[in-house]
């Protein structure tokens, strides 16, 4: 289980997170909903170690993550699919996937077959440059690359952003498969309410750097969620 306990995060004098606490249990999909600029990516950057917190604690399966570099957190099993995908445009699809080898031991440095079962398009484009893929294909590549690291928790930042419905469906199917087949934890940040409700087990709503609402996905107050999602 990932535990985020009462964290603050600052950019200079500006505070982006205020006393944020969430948990993401193993075998569950946890979703954080919120509109632009409320601090969703900041929360994920705090978890993955891209940005230091100014207060509070972050732990995964009992190990404290505070102060660890992103690389060390990957070794603890934190897989990250950043907003905007951040694939390497000049590397091939295969080379992009292989960048996920970094935290792995020698015997684990191979690309698991289930990545190609979930995203067949990657298999058919292995030698194509990442930058030549469509946005939807790049998103699949970014998820595949995170899967290569054999994460115990997969953290995804708005995977549906700018993606067409058929590929959103594929991504939803992949996320469900990962939860059910491996029992990993999934932490998903979204603005797309329906995607989140269909997929998530538990939902948090963020507004202006704070968690303002939480509950089981089935009982989510959608009116309340919509209120926080519209500007
Ligand atoms: N590197 C940075 N330096 C200064 N301020 C930042 C930085 N990154 C984010 N911020 C500010 O922190 C706040 C939260 O930003 P964040 O990117 O976490 O929001 P978000 O919920 O992910 O938004 P979006 O849905 O648009 O991706 C915003 O006010 C943003 O302008
Ligand atoms: Mg963001």
mmCIF file of C-alpha atoms in Angstrom, residues 2-230:
data_model
loop_
_atom_site.group_PDB
_atom_site.id
_atom_site.type_symbol
_atom_site.label_atom_id
_atom_site.label_comp_id
_atom_site.label_asym_id
_atom_site.label_seq_id
_atom_site.Cartn_x
_atom_site.Cartn_y
_atom_site.Cartn_z
ATOM 1 C CA UNK A 2 1.109 3.516 -0.780
ATOM 2 C CA UNK A 3 0.554 5.941 2.070
ATOM 3 C CA UNK A 4 0.779 9.691 1.622
ATOM 4 C CA UNK A 5 0.449 11.338 5.010
ATOM 5 C CA UNK A 6 -0.256 15.015 5.382
ATOM 6 C CA UNK A 7 2.188 16.354 2.773
ATOM 7 C CA UNK A 8 2.861 19.949 1.842
ATOM 8 C CA UNK A 9 4.671 20.928 -1.345
ATOM 9 C CA UNK A 10 5.982 24.365 -2.277
ATOM 10 C CA UNK A 11 7.337 25.944 -5.448
ATOM 11 C CA UNK A 12 9.297 28.796 -3.927
ATOM 12 C CA UNK A 13 6.774 30.767 -1.876
ATOM 13 C CA UNK A 14 3.744 29.233 -3.633
ATOM 14 C CA UNK A 15 2.141 26.262 -1.901
ATOM 15 C CA UNK A 16 0.819 23.612 -4.323
ATOM 16 C CA UNK A 17 -0.177 20.888 -1.820
ATOM 17 C CA UNK A 18 -1.745 21.469 1.603
ATOM 18 C CA UNK A 19 -1.899 18.606 4.051
ATOM 19 C CA UNK A 20 -2.672 15.986 1.409
ATOM 20 C CA UNK A 21 -3.283 12.448 2.688
ATOM 21 C CA UNK A 22 -4.238 9.520 0.467
ATOM 22 C CA UNK A 23 -3.748 5.770 0.412
ATOM 23 C CA UNK A 24 -3.528 3.467 -2.612
ATOM 24 C CA UNK A 25 -3.966 -0.190 -1.542
ATOM 25 C CA UNK A 26 -2.536 -3.153 -3.485
ATOM 26 C CA UNK A 27 -4.960 -4.715 -5.953
ATOM 27 C CA UNK A 28 -7.039 -1.542 -6.136
ATOM 28 C CA UNK A 29 -7.420 1.345 -8.572
ATOM 29 C CA UNK A 30 -7.345 4.653 -6.746
ATOM 30 C CA UNK A 31 -8.259 7.783 -8.674
ATOM 31 C CA UNK A 32 -7.538 11.431 -7.877
ATOM 32 C CA UNK A 33 -9.847 13.804 -9.755
ATOM 33 C CA UNK A 34 -9.390 17.516 -10.117
ATOM 34 C CA UNK A 35 -9.436 20.325 -12.665
ATOM 35 C CA UNK A 36 -6.413 22.117 -14.143
ATOM 36 C CA UNK A 37 -3.854 23.442 -11.708
ATOM 37 C CA UNK A 38 -5.215 21.955 -8.461
ATOM 38 C CA UNK A 39 -1.994 20.033 -7.755
ATOM 39 C CA UNK A 40 -2.563 16.556 -9.240
ATOM 40 C CA UNK A 41 0.798 16.354 -11.019
ATOM 41 C CA UNK A 42 2.520 17.895 -8.009
ATOM 42 C CA UNK A 43 1.143 15.056 -5.884
ATOM 43 C CA UNK A 44 2.497 12.464 -8.338
ATOM 44 C CA UNK A 45 5.858 14.255 -8.548
ATOM 45 C CA UNK A 46 6.069 14.128 -4.751
ATOM 46 C CA UNK A 47 5.334 10.383 -4.809
ATOM 47 C CA UNK A 48 7.808 9.585 -7.590
ATOM 48 C CA UNK A 49 10.533 11.812 -6.141
ATOM 49 C CA UNK A 50 10.676 14.451 -8.871
ATOM 50 C CA UNK A 51 9.803 17.141 -6.332
ATOM 51 C CA UNK A 52 10.649 17.311 -2.619
ATOM 52 C CA UNK A 53 7.874 17.761 -0.061
ATOM 53 C CA UNK A 54 8.153 20.438 2.629
ATOM 54 C CA UNK A 55 6.224 18.409 5.228
ATOM 55 C CA UNK A 56 4.629 15.011 5.680
ATOM 56 C CA UNK A 57 5.553 11.411 4.928
ATOM 57 C CA UNK A 58 5.338 9.090 1.915
ATOM 58 C CA UNK A 59 5.715 5.321 2.366
ATOM 59 C CA UNK A 60 5.251 2.282 0.163
ATOM 60 C CA UNK A 61 4.727 -1.184 1.664
ATOM 61 C CA UNK A 62 6.329 -0.028 4.889
ATOM 62 C CA UNK A 63 9.410 1.658 3.361
ATOM 63 C CA UNK A 64 9.745 5.417 3.781
ATOM 64 C CA UNK A 65 10.284 7.112 0.411
ATOM 65 C CA UNK A 66 10.968 10.673 1.622
ATOM 66 C CA UNK A 67 14.399 11.824 0.488
ATOM 67 C CA UNK A 68 14.894 8.985 -2.007
ATOM 68 C CA UNK A 69 15.788 9.854 -5.618
ATOM 69 C CA UNK A 70 13.332 8.866 -8.392
ATOM 70 C CA UNK A 71 15.664 6.023 -9.408
ATOM 71 C CA UNK A 72 15.636 4.575 -5.888
ATOM 72 C CA UNK A 73 11.830 4.825 -5.781
ATOM 73 C CA UNK A 74 11.628 2.915 -9.075
ATOM 74 C CA UNK A 75 13.659 0.163 -7.373
ATOM 75 C CA UNK A 76 11.017 0.101 -4.626
ATOM 76 C CA UNK A 77 8.451 -0.641 -7.334
ATOM 77 C CA UNK A 78 7.061 2.795 -8.199
ATOM 78 C CA UNK A 79 6.266 2.940 -11.936
ATOM 79 C CA UNK A 80 5.445 6.355 -13.400
ATOM 80 C CA UNK A 81 3.607 7.395 -16.563
ATOM 81 C CA UNK A 82 4.056 11.180 -16.607
ATOM 82 C CA UNK A 83 1.616 13.704 -18.017
ATOM 83 C CA UNK A 84 2.433 14.373 -21.672
ATOM 84 C CA UNK A 85 4.043 10.902 -21.831
ATOM 85 C CA UNK A 86 7.662 12.087 -22.125
ATOM 86 C CA UNK A 87 8.774 9.359 -24.458
ATOM 87 C CA UNK A 88 12.147 9.787 -26.201
ATOM 88 C CA UNK A 89 11.298 10.997 -29.722
ATOM 89 C CA UNK A 90 14.578 9.977 -31.375
ATOM 90 C CA UNK A 91 14.754 6.509 -29.826
ATOM 91 C CA UNK A 92 12.857 3.616 -31.403
ATOM 92 C CA UNK A 93 9.857 2.045 -29.701
ATOM 93 C CA UNK A 94 12.066 -0.879 -28.636
ATOM 94 C CA UNK A 95 14.743 1.453 -27.257
ATOM 95 C CA UNK A 96 12.092 3.459 -25.399
ATOM 96 C CA UNK A 97 10.846 0.263 -23.767
ATOM 97 C CA UNK A 98 14.416 -0.725 -22.879
ATOM 98 C CA UNK A 99 14.955 2.510 -20.940
ATOM 99 C CA UNK A 100 12.721 0.770 -18.367
ATOM 100 C CA UNK A 101 15.537 -1.750 -17.730
ATOM 101 C CA UNK A 102 17.489 0.698 -15.552
ATOM 102 C CA UNK A 103 16.182 -0.365 -12.098
ATOM 103 C CA UNK A 104 16.132 -4.095 -12.964
ATOM 104 C CA UNK A 105 18.520 -6.934 -12.181
ATOM 105 C CA UNK A 106 20.327 -8.696 -15.051
ATOM 106 C CA UNK A 107 17.837 -11.554 -15.358
ATOM 107 C CA UNK A 108 14.851 -9.190 -15.510
ATOM 108 C CA UNK A 109 16.134 -7.127 -18.425
ATOM 109 C CA UNK A 110 13.616 -8.305 -21.012
ATOM 110 C CA UNK A 111 10.323 -6.905 -22.274
ATOM 111 C CA UNK A 112 7.392 -8.887 -20.778
ATOM 112 C CA UNK A 113 5.046 -10.404 -23.402
ATOM 113 C CA UNK A 114 1.897 -9.043 -21.787
ATOM 114 C CA UNK A 115 2.894 -5.530 -22.897
ATOM 115 C CA UNK A 116 2.491 -6.602 -26.525
ATOM 116 C CA UNK A 117 -0.679 -8.551 -25.729
ATOM 117 C CA UNK A 118 -2.196 -5.374 -24.252
ATOM 118 C CA UNK A 119 -0.767 -3.019 -26.887
ATOM 119 C CA UNK A 120 -0.192 -5.015 -30.125
ATOM 120 C CA UNK A 121 0.552 -1.776 -31.978
ATOM 121 C CA UNK A 122 3.861 -1.503 -30.087
ATOM 122 C CA UNK A 123 4.981 -4.881 -31.371
ATOM 123 C CA UNK A 124 4.268 -3.900 -34.949
ATOM 124 C CA UNK A 125 6.194 -0.637 -34.569
ATOM 125 C CA UNK A 126 9.260 -1.754 -32.616
ATOM 126 C CA UNK A 127 11.777 -0.111 -34.931
ATOM 127 C CA UNK A 128 9.811 3.080 -35.514
ATOM 128 C CA UNK A 129 10.989 6.262 -33.801
ATOM 129 C CA UNK A 130 8.945 7.223 -30.755
ATOM 130 C CA UNK A 131 8.427 10.739 -32.059
ATOM 131 C CA UNK A 132 6.738 9.380 -35.193
ATOM 132 C CA UNK A 133 3.981 7.633 -33.198
ATOM 133 C CA UNK A 134 0.533 9.171 -32.791
ATOM 134 C CA UNK A 135 -0.387 10.635 -29.411
ATOM 135 C CA UNK A 136 -2.438 7.556 -28.517
ATOM 136 C CA UNK A 137 0.380 5.225 -29.529
ATOM 137 C CA UNK A 138 2.839 7.285 -27.484
ATOM 138 C CA UNK A 139 0.560 6.939 -24.453
ATOM 139 C CA UNK A 140 0.528 3.160 -24.915
ATOM 140 C CA UNK A 141 4.318 3.235 -25.222
ATOM 141 C CA UNK A 142 4.630 5.264 -22.005
ATOM 142 C CA UNK A 143 2.486 2.719 -20.136
ATOM 143 C CA UNK A 144 4.451 -0.148 -21.702
ATOM 144 C CA UNK A 145 7.731 1.443 -20.654
ATOM 145 C CA UNK A 146 6.510 1.754 -17.060
ATOM 146 C CA UNK A 147 5.399 -1.905 -17.157
ATOM 147 C CA UNK A 148 8.924 -2.947 -18.200
ATOM 148 C CA UNK A 149 10.169 -1.799 -14.773
ATOM 149 C CA UNK A 150 7.888 -4.483 -13.113
ATOM 150 C CA UNK A 151 6.178 -1.911 -10.880
ATOM 151 C CA UNK A 152 4.284 -2.811 -7.736
ATOM 152 C CA UNK A 153 2.362 0.420 -8.080
ATOM 153 C CA UNK A 154 1.680 2.181 -11.361
ATOM 154 C CA UNK A 155 1.169 5.927 -11.124
ATOM 155 C CA UNK A 156 -0.497 7.490 -14.183
ATOM 156 C CA UNK A 157 -0.913 11.212 -14.822
ATOM 157 C CA UNK A 158 -3.973 11.903 -17.045
ATOM 158 C CA UNK A 159 -3.472 8.995 -19.468
ATOM 159 C CA UNK A 160 -6.659 9.934 -21.390
ATOM 160 C CA UNK A 161 -5.583 13.529 -22.102
ATOM 161 C CA UNK A 162 -5.979 14.204 -25.825
ATOM 162 C CA UNK A 163 -6.637 10.537 -26.638
ATOM 163 C CA UNK A 164 -9.422 9.189 -28.876
ATOM 164 C CA UNK A 165 -12.172 6.983 -27.352
ATOM 165 C CA UNK A 166 -11.050 3.624 -28.810
ATOM 166 C CA UNK A 167 -7.562 3.997 -27.340
ATOM 167 C CA UNK A 168 -8.991 5.245 -24.032
ATOM 168 C CA UNK A 169 -10.871 1.926 -23.926
ATOM 169 C CA UNK A 170 -7.635 -0.016 -24.548
ATOM 170 C CA UNK A 171 -5.925 1.927 -21.771
ATOM 171 C CA UNK A 172 -8.807 1.238 -19.371
ATOM 172 C CA UNK A 173 -8.638 -2.462 -20.231
ATOM 173 C CA UNK A 174 -4.877 -2.500 -19.631
ATOM 174 C CA UNK A 175 -5.229 -0.804 -16.239
ATOM 175 C CA UNK A 176 -7.883 -3.313 -15.158
ATOM 176 C CA UNK A 177 -5.765 -6.225 -16.394
ATOM 177 C CA UNK A 178 -2.784 -4.989 -14.383
ATOM 178 C CA UNK A 179 -4.833 -4.741 -11.205
ATOM 179 C CA UNK A 180 -6.460 -8.152 -11.638
ATOM 180 C CA UNK A 181 -3.536 -10.182 -12.983
ATOM 181 C CA UNK A 182 -0.709 -8.886 -10.814
ATOM 182 C CA UNK A 183 -2.483 -7.408 -7.797
ATOM 183 C CA UNK A 184 -0.486 -4.223 -8.187
ATOM 184 C CA UNK A 185 -1.749 -0.897 -6.908
ATOM 185 C CA UNK A 186 -2.808 1.695 -9.486
ATOM 186 C CA UNK A 187 -2.891 5.411 -8.738
ATOM 187 C CA UNK A 188 -4.590 7.336 -11.498
ATOM 188 C CA UNK A 189 -4.870 11.107 -11.802
ATOM 189 C CA UNK A 190 -7.702 12.291 -14.071
ATOM 190 C CA UNK A 191 -10.045 15.057 -15.099
ATOM 191 C CA UNK A 192 -12.225 12.648 -17.052
ATOM 192 C CA UNK A 193 -14.949 11.768 -14.520
ATOM 193 C CA UNK A 194 -16.625 8.901 -16.422
ATOM 194 C CA UNK A 195 -13.327 7.099 -17.068
ATOM 195 C CA UNK A 196 -12.463 7.406 -13.409
ATOM 196 C CA UNK A 197 -15.871 6.189 -12.181
ATOM 197 C CA UNK A 198 -15.874 3.162 -14.483
ATOM 198 C CA UNK A 199 -12.387 2.099 -13.505
ATOM 199 C CA UNK A 200 -11.683 3.173 -9.956
ATOM 200 C CA UNK A 201 -12.341 1.408 -6.684
ATOM 201 C CA UNK A 202 -11.817 4.536 -4.608
ATOM 202 C CA UNK A 203 -11.914 8.186 -5.598
ATOM 203 C CA UNK A 204 -10.419 11.356 -4.142
ATOM 204 C CA UNK A 205 -11.291 14.836 -5.341
ATOM 205 C CA UNK A 206 -8.690 17.592 -5.152
ATOM 206 C CA UNK A 207 -9.262 21.308 -5.229
ATOM 207 C CA UNK A 208 -6.674 24.052 -4.736
ATOM 208 C CA UNK A 209 -4.006 21.800 -3.306
ATOM 209 C CA UNK A 210 -6.306 19.944 -0.902
ATOM 210 C CA UNK A 211 -8.315 16.724 -0.825
ATOM 211 C CA UNK A 212 -11.900 17.970 -0.513
ATOM 212 C CA UNK A 213 -13.864 14.731 -0.929
ATOM 213 C CA UNK A 214 -13.305 10.977 -0.964
ATOM 214 C CA UNK A 215 -15.298 7.789 -1.195
ATOM 215 C CA UNK A 216 -15.858 4.425 -2.851
ATOM 216 C CA UNK A 217 -16.346 4.799 -6.608
ATOM 217 C CA UNK A 218 -19.881 3.268 -6.506
ATOM 218 C CA UNK A 219 -21.091 5.825 -4.018
ATOM 219 C CA UNK A 220 -19.255 8.814 -5.511
ATOM 220 C CA UNK A 221 -21.371 11.942 -5.368
ATOM 221 C CA UNK A 222 -21.134 12.828 -9.073
ATOM 222 C CA UNK A 223 -22.771 16.217 -8.620
ATOM 223 C CA UNK A 224 -20.141 17.071 -6.030
ATOM 224 C CA UNK A 225 -17.410 15.745 -8.345
ATOM 225 C CA UNK A 226 -18.716 17.791 -11.304
ATOM 226 C CA UNK A 227 -18.847 20.889 -9.130
ATOM 227 C CA UNK A 228 -15.131 20.546 -8.380
ATOM 228 C CA UNK A 229 -14.267 19.697 -11.983
ATOM 229 C CA UNK A 230 -15.901 22.694 -13.648
#
